Amino acid sequence: MELTNEQRAYLGLELVEPSWERVEIPNNCVKPELSTGKDILFFDGDVLRKVIWAHDSGSFHESAYHLKTQDNRTMIAPITKRGKPKRLNGVNIQRCTPYGVYVEFSGGTDKRGGICIANYTTQQTYYSSSFAGEPFMDTDGLQMFLDKWIADTNASDLEEIQAFAGAKRRRCKYKEGDFFRFRYDRRNYGYGRILLDVRQFVKNGGAFWDILMGKALCVSVYHIITDNPNVSIEELQSLKSCPSEYMMDNRFYYGEYEIIGNAPLPENQEMIDYPVMYGRSIDGRDRDKICYCRGKEYRELPLAGNTLLEKDFRYSGISFGFHINQTIVEDCIRANSNEPFWASQPRVSYAYDLRNPIYQKELEYVQRQMGIKDDTTLEKDNRF
């Protein structure tokens, strides 16, 4: 599927100018015999302006470039005087940096498929159908989605998407105790809180099990979905939250998740819902120990003489976004419980989360093994 200029305008994409030349190449142009479709390049003279990475399944990725080419468009011109030309092919194009808005659609047999609208320059996402809780869509479903998207777009929406397309990259500060706002879709907001800045905690001398990639933050999401962008901190503190998780700081650092205020976290760390990390050390220099980490509390025992649970409860998975979406939070709100949350996580890291009620016996065992009082069980109201 190839988008029209009308659709591009409503998605914030750069339009294809009438003077641009459209060229099709095998989408694995290093080995054309392995191609599963045709990629599409748009040239403004000798300048490559747009690339659509396509697949026979209907999946595609459209993004904007400004790459000068030479030798009858067979080579990418060097950016610096010392640089060398590179052959114009899919591999080398992907090594170059796009700019502005891109749209990605994953369809075919991928039951998690959907559409994502994001910006390379700002490192922000404007809309993700999977995060909005939309069901899987094939190419016919995408066409219906686009028709509805355009029909639902008002003048303010159009102005907003154009501002998103032309925005500059930001670098924002954040800290523990911050409340933040984010969007589930174009109309509805969610809210959450930063419970732990792992890097800052370690920098200040804190002990933490170093098995998380990137600049990790522990965050929680409140049981609220609203069109109100100005919910007060006091109201948020009265709400329940989904179980917290670790994620990289990118969405905060680049300003996609907006900080709206701060308040001190409870001094009693047992009152804060932190993930529990438990398992054998992964340090090749010191493998023979069992490690436990819950927020700012870290403990370890020698492997010899102690029984390690067979299931992997290290909880070392980390990503750029949440494991929840709008549908899961809606279900939690209706149930006034996190039971729908746990039921929705059969194959991701939450399936091995010791806070999951199905692992109550394992949690109690770990607490006894590590010398932690039974009253620190994490079955709590999650209000903070």
Coordinates of C-alpha atoms in Angstrom, one line a residue:
M1 CA 0.0 0.0 0.0
E2 CA 1.2 3.5 -0.9
L3 CA -0.2 6.5 0.8
T4 CA -1.7 9.4 -1.1
N5 CA -0.6 13.0 -0.5
E6 CA -4.0 13.7 1.1
Q7 CA -3.3 11.0 3.7
R8 CA 0.3 12.2 4.1
A9 CA -1.0 15.7 5.0
Y10 CA -3.2 14.3 7.8
L11 CA -0.4 12.1 9.1
G12 CA 2.2 14.9 9.2
L13 CA 4.4 13.3 6.4
E14 CA 6.3 15.4 3.9
L15 CA 4.3 15.5 0.6
V16 CA 5.6 14.2 -2.7
E17 CA 6.1 17.1 -5.0
P18 CA 4.9 16.8 -8.7
S19 CA 8.5 17.3 -9.9
W20 CA 9.9 14.3 -7.9
E21 CA 10.7 11.2 -9.8
R22 CA 9.4 7.9 -8.4
V23 CA 11.8 4.9 -8.8
E24 CA 11.2 1.3 -7.7
I25 CA 13.9 -1.1 -6.6
P26 CA 13.9 -4.6 -5.1
N27 CA 13.5 -4.2 -1.4
N28 CA 16.7 -6.2 -0.8
C29 CA 18.7 -4.5 -3.5
V30 CA 22.0 -6.1 -2.3
K31 CA 20.6 -9.5 -3.3
P32 CA 17.6 -8.9 -5.5
E33 CA 16.8 -12.7 -5.6
L34 CA 15.8 -12.4 -1.9
S35 CA 13.4 -9.6 -2.5
T36 CA 9.9 -9.8 -1.1
G37 CA 8.5 -6.7 -2.7
K38 CA 9.5 -3.3 -4.2
D39 CA 10.9 -0.4 -2.2
I40 CA 10.1 3.1 -3.6
L41 CA 12.5 6.0 -3.8
F42 CA 11.6 9.6 -4.7
F43 CA 14.2 11.9 -6.2
D44 CA 14.2 15.6 -6.6
G45 CA 16.9 15.8 -9.3
D46 CA 19.9 14.0 -7.8
V47 CA 18.6 14.4 -4.2
L48 CA 16.9 11.4 -2.6
R49 CA 13.9 12.9 -0.7
K50 CA 11.7 10.0 0.4
V51 CA 12.0 6.3 0.9
I52 CA 9.1 3.7 1.3
W53 CA 10.4 0.4 2.6
A54 CA 7.7 -2.0 1.4
H55 CA 6.8 -5.7 1.9
D56 CA 4.5 -8.0 0.0
S57 CA 2.5 -8.5 3.3
G58 CA 1.4 -4.9 3.1
S59 CA 3.8 -3.7 5.8
F60 CA 5.7 -0.5 5.0
H61 CA 7.8 2.3 6.4
E62 CA 7.8 5.8 4.9
S63 CA 10.4 8.4 5.9
A64 CA 12.0 11.5 4.6
Y65 CA 15.7 12.0 3.6
H66 CA 17.9 14.6 2.0
L67 CA 20.7 12.6 0.5
K68 CA 22.7 13.9 -2.4
T69 CA 23.6 11.3 -5.0
Q70 CA 26.0 11.2 -7.9
D71 CA 27.1 9.1 -10.9
N72 CA 23.5 8.9 -12.3
R73 CA 22.0 8.2 -8.8
T74 CA 24.1 5.1 -8.3
M75 CA 26.2 6.5 -5.5
I76 CA 25.4 8.4 -2.3
A77 CA 27.6 11.5 -2.3
P78 CA 30.0 11.9 0.7
I79 CA 28.9 14.4 3.4
T80 CA 32.4 15.6 4.2
K81 CA 35.5 16.3 2.1
R82 CA 37.2 13.2 3.5
G83 CA 34.3 11.0 2.9
K84 CA 33.9 8.5 0.1
P85 CA 30.8 7.8 -2.1
K86 CA 28.8 4.8 -1.2
R87 CA 26.7 2.6 -3.4
L88 CA 23.0 3.6 -3.4
N89 CA 21.3 0.5 -2.0
G90 CA 19.0 -0.4 0.9
V91 CA 21.8 -1.1 3.3
N92 CA 23.6 2.2 2.8
I93 CA 20.4 4.2 2.8
Q94 CA 19.4 2.8 6.1
R95 CA 22.8 3.8 7.5
C96 CA 21.9 7.4 6.8
T97 CA 19.8 9.5 9.1
P98 CA 16.2 10.3 8.1
Y99 CA 14.5 13.4 9.4
G100 CA 11.0 14.5 10.4
V101 CA 7.9 12.4 10.6
Y102 CA 7.8 8.7 9.6
V103 CA 4.9 6.3 9.4
E104 CA 5.3 2.6 9.9
F105 CA 2.6 0.0 9.3
S106 CA 3.0 -3.6 10.3
G107 CA 0.4 -5.9 8.8
G108 CA 0.3 -9.3 7.3
T109 CA 0.2 -12.2 9.7
D110 CA 1.6 -10.1 12.6
K111 CA -1.3 -10.1 15.1
R112 CA 0.4 -7.2 16.9
G113 CA 0.3 -5.2 13.7
G114 CA -0.8 -1.6 13.5
I115 CA 0.3 1.9 12.6
C116 CA 2.8 4.2 14.3
I117 CA 3.3 7.9 13.6
A118 CA 6.6 9.3 15.0
N119 CA 9.3 11.8 14.4
Y120 CA 13.0 11.0 13.9
T121 CA 14.1 14.5 14.6
T122 CA 12.4 14.9 18.0
Q123 CA 12.5 11.2 18.9
Q124 CA 8.8 11.4 19.9
T125 CA 5.8 9.3 18.9
Y126 CA 2.6 11.0 18.0
Y127 CA 0.3 8.0 17.8
S128 CA 0.6 4.2 18.1
S129 CA -2.5 2.1 17.4
S130 CA -1.2 -0.7 19.6
F131 CA -0.7 1.7 22.5
A132 CA -4.1 3.1 21.9
G133 CA -5.5 -0.4 22.3
E134 CA -6.7 -0.7 18.7
P135 CA -7.1 -4.3 17.4
F136 CA -4.8 -5.8 14.8
M137 CA -5.4 -4.4 11.3
D138 CA -4.5 -5.7 7.9
T139 CA -4.2 -3.4 4.8
D140 CA -8.0 -3.2 4.4
G141 CA -8.2 -2.3 8.1
L142 CA -5.5 0.3 7.6
Q143 CA -7.5 1.9 4.8
M144 CA -10.6 2.1 7.1
F145 CA -8.4 3.5 9.9
L146 CA -7.1 6.2 7.6
D147 CA -10.5 7.2 6.4
K148 CA -11.7 7.5 9.9
W149 CA -8.6 9.4 11.0
I150 CA -9.1 12.0 8.3
A151 CA -12.8 12.3 9.0
D152 CA -12.2 12.8 12.7
T153 CA -9.5 15.4 12.1
N154 CA -10.5 19.0 12.9
A155 CA -8.6 22.2 12.2
S156 CA -6.9 22.0 15.6
D157 CA -5.7 18.5 15.0
L158 CA -4.3 19.4 11.6
E159 CA -2.4 22.3 13.1
E160 CA -1.1 20.1 15.9
I161 CA 0.2 17.4 13.6
Q162 CA 2.0 20.0 11.5
A163 CA 3.5 21.5 14.6
F164 CA 4.7 17.9 15.6
A165 CA 6.2 17.5 12.1
G166 CA 8.2 20.7 12.3
A167 CA 9.2 20.5 16.0
K168 CA 12.9 20.6 17.1
R169 CA 14.5 18.1 19.4
R170 CA 14.2 18.8 23.1
R171 CA 16.2 17.6 26.1
C172 CA 14.3 17.6 29.3
K173 CA 15.1 17.0 33.0
Y174 CA 13.3 14.6 35.3
K175 CA 13.7 13.2 38.8
E176 CA 12.3 10.8 41.3
G177 CA 8.8 11.7 42.5
D178 CA 7.9 13.5 39.2
F179 CA 4.4 13.1 37.9
F180 CA 4.0 12.9 34.2
R181 CA 1.4 13.1 31.4
F182 CA 1.3 11.2 28.2
R183 CA -1.2 10.4 25.4
Y184 CA -2.9 7.1 24.7
D185 CA -4.4 8.5 21.5
R186 CA -5.3 11.9 20.0
R187 CA -8.0 12.6 22.6
N188 CA -7.1 10.8 25.8
Y189 CA -4.4 11.3 28.3
G190 CA -2.8 9.0 30.8
Y191 CA -0.7 9.9 33.9
G192 CA 2.1 8.3 35.8
R193 CA 4.9 8.7 38.2
I194 CA 8.7 8.2 38.3
L195 CA 9.5 6.0 41.4
L196 CA 13.2 5.5 40.9
D197 CA 16.0 6.9 38.8
V198 CA 18.4 3.9 38.8
R199 CA 21.4 5.7 37.4
Q200 CA 21.1 8.6 39.8
F201 CA 20.6 6.2 42.7
V202 CA 23.8 4.3 41.9
K203 CA 25.7 7.5 41.2
N204 CA 24.7 8.6 44.8
G205 CA 26.2 5.4 46.2
G206 CA 23.2 3.2 46.2
A207 CA 23.5 -0.6 45.6
F208 CA 21.5 -1.9 42.7
W209 CA 21.6 -5.1 40.7
D210 CA 23.2 -3.9 37.4
I211 CA 21.3 -6.0 34.9
L212 CA 19.2 -3.4 33.2
M213 CA 20.2 -1.8 29.9
G214 CA 20.2 1.9 29.2
K215 CA 19.3 4.7 31.6
A216 CA 16.6 2.9 33.6
L217 CA 13.6 4.5 35.3
C218 CA 11.0 2.7 37.5
V219 CA 7.6 4.2 36.6
S220 CA 4.0 3.4 37.3
V221 CA 0.8 4.4 35.4
Y222 CA -2.3 5.5 37.2
H223 CA -5.8 4.1 36.7
I224 CA -7.0 7.1 34.7
I225 CA -7.9 7.8 31.1
T226 CA -9.2 11.2 30.5
D227 CA -9.5 14.0 28.0
N228 CA -8.4 16.4 30.8
P229 CA -4.8 17.5 30.3
N230 CA -4.7 19.2 33.7
V231 CA -5.5 16.6 36.3
S232 CA -4.0 17.7 39.7
I233 CA -1.3 15.9 41.5
E234 CA -3.6 15.6 44.5
E235 CA -6.2 13.7 42.5
L236 CA -3.5 11.4 41.0
Q237 CA -2.3 10.5 44.5
S238 CA -5.7 9.3 45.4
L239 CA -5.8 6.8 42.4
K240 CA -4.6 3.2 42.1
S241 CA -1.7 2.4 39.8
C242 CA -0.8 -0.4 37.5
P243 CA 2.2 -2.4 38.7
S244 CA 5.4 -0.5 38.1
E245 CA 8.0 -1.4 35.5
Y246 CA 11.5 -0.4 34.4
M247 CA 11.9 1.5 31.1
M248 CA 14.5 3.5 29.4
D249 CA 14.4 7.3 29.9
N250 CA 14.1 8.3 26.3
R251 CA 10.5 9.4 26.3
F252 CA 11.1 11.6 29.3
Y253 CA 14.5 12.9 28.1
Y254 CA 13.0 14.0 24.7
G255 CA 9.9 15.4 26.3
E256 CA 7.3 13.0 24.9
Y257 CA 6.1 12.3 28.5
E258 CA 5.7 15.7 30.1
I259 CA 6.6 16.4 33.7
I260 CA 3.7 18.1 35.4
G261 CA 4.9 18.3 39.0
N262 CA 6.7 16.6 41.9
A263 CA 6.1 15.4 45.4
P264 CA 8.2 13.5 47.9
L265 CA 7.9 9.7 47.7
P266 CA 7.1 7.8 50.9
E267 CA 10.1 7.5 53.2
N268 CA 9.1 4.0 54.0
Q269 CA 10.3 2.1 50.9
E270 CA 8.0 -0.8 51.6
M271 CA 5.1 1.4 50.7
I272 CA 6.4 1.9 47.1
D273 CA 5.6 -0.7 44.5
Y274 CA 8.9 -1.7 43.0
P275 CA 9.5 -4.7 40.7
V276 CA 11.2 -7.7 42.4
M277 CA 14.4 -8.9 40.7
Y278 CA 15.6 -12.3 41.9
G279 CA 18.0 -14.9 40.5
R280 CA 21.5 -16.1 40.0
S281 CA 24.2 -13.5 39.3
I282 CA 25.0 -12.9 35.7
D283 CA 28.5 -11.6 36.5
G284 CA 31.0 -13.9 34.9
R285 CA 33.5 -13.0 37.6
D286 CA 31.1 -13.9 40.4
R287 CA 28.4 -16.3 39.3
D288 CA 28.1 -18.3 42.5
K289 CA 25.6 -16.1 44.3
I290 CA 21.9 -15.4 44.4
C291 CA 20.8 -11.8 44.0
Y292 CA 17.7 -9.9 45.2
C293 CA 16.8 -6.4 44.3
R294 CA 13.6 -4.5 45.0
G295 CA 13.9 -0.8 44.3
K296 CA 16.6 0.6 46.6
E297 CA 17.0 -2.6 48.5
Y298 CA 19.7 -5.1 47.3
R299 CA 20.7 -8.3 48.9
E300 CA 22.7 -11.4 47.9
L301 CA 23.5 -14.9 49.3
P302 CA 26.1 -17.5 48.3
L303 CA 24.8 -20.0 45.9
A304 CA 26.3 -22.8 47.9
G305 CA 24.0 -24.0 50.6
N306 CA 21.0 -22.1 49.3
T307 CA 18.3 -23.3 46.9
L308 CA 17.7 -21.1 43.8
L309 CA 14.2 -21.1 42.3
E310 CA 14.2 -22.8 38.9
K311 CA 12.1 -20.2 37.2
D312 CA 13.9 -17.0 36.0
F313 CA 12.6 -14.1 38.1
R314 CA 15.5 -11.7 37.3
Y315 CA 13.1 -9.3 35.6
S316 CA 15.8 -7.8 33.4
G317 CA 13.7 -7.0 30.4
I318 CA 13.5 -3.3 29.6
S319 CA 12.1 -1.3 26.7
F320 CA 11.5 2.2 25.5
G321 CA 7.8 2.1 26.4
F322 CA 5.2 0.6 28.7
H323 CA 3.9 -2.9 28.6
I324 CA 0.4 -1.7 29.1
N325 CA -1.9 0.0 26.6
Q326 CA -5.2 1.9 26.8
T327 CA -7.4 -1.2 26.7
I328 CA -5.5 -2.9 29.6
V329 CA -5.8 0.3 31.8
E330 CA -9.5 0.6 30.9
D331 CA -10.1 -3.0 32.0
C332 CA -8.2 -2.3 35.3
I333 CA -10.3 0.8 35.9
R334 CA -13.6 -1.1 35.3
A335 CA -12.5 -4.0 37.6
N336 CA -11.0 -1.6 40.2
S337 CA -8.2 -4.0 40.3
N338 CA -4.9 -5.0 38.6
E339 CA -6.2 -8.5 37.8
P340 CA -6.7 -7.6 34.1
F341 CA -3.2 -6.3 34.0
W342 CA -1.7 -9.6 35.1
A343 CA -4.0 -11.6 32.8
S344 CA -2.8 -9.5 29.8
Q345 CA 0.9 -10.4 30.2
P346 CA 1.4 -14.0 29.3
R347 CA 4.5 -13.8 27.2
V348 CA 6.4 -10.7 28.4
S349 CA 8.5 -10.0 31.5
Y350 CA 5.5 -9.7 33.7
A351 CA 4.9 -13.4 33.3
Y352 CA 8.0 -13.9 35.5
D353 CA 7.2 -11.0 37.9
L354 CA 7.2 -12.1 41.6
R355 CA 4.5 -9.6 42.3
N356 CA 2.1 -11.6 40.1
P357 CA -0.5 -13.2 42.4
I358 CA 0.2 -16.6 40.8
Y359 CA 3.7 -16.5 42.4
Q360 CA 2.6 -15.7 45.9
K361 CA 4.3 -18.8 47.3
E362 CA 7.5 -18.1 45.4
L363 CA 7.5 -14.5 46.7
E364 CA 7.1 -15.7 50.3
Y365 CA 9.9 -18.2 49.8
V366 CA 12.2 -15.5 48.4
Q367 CA 11.4 -13.2 51.3
R368 CA 12.2 -15.9 53.9
Q369 CA 15.4 -16.8 52.0
M370 CA 16.6 -13.2 52.0
G371 CA 15.5 -12.5 55.5
I372 CA 12.8 -10.1 54.6
K373 CA 9.7 -9.8 56.9
D374 CA 6.5 -11.3 55.5
D375 CA 4.7 -8.1 56.0
T376 CA 6.6 -6.6 53.0
T377 CA 4.4 -8.6 50.7
L378 CA 3.6 -6.5 47.6
E379 CA -0.2 -7.1 47.6
K380 CA -1.0 -3.5 48.4
D381 CA -3.3 -0.7 47.2
N382 CA -0.6 1.0 45.0
R383 CA -1.5 4.6 46.0
F384 CA 1.4 7.0 46.3

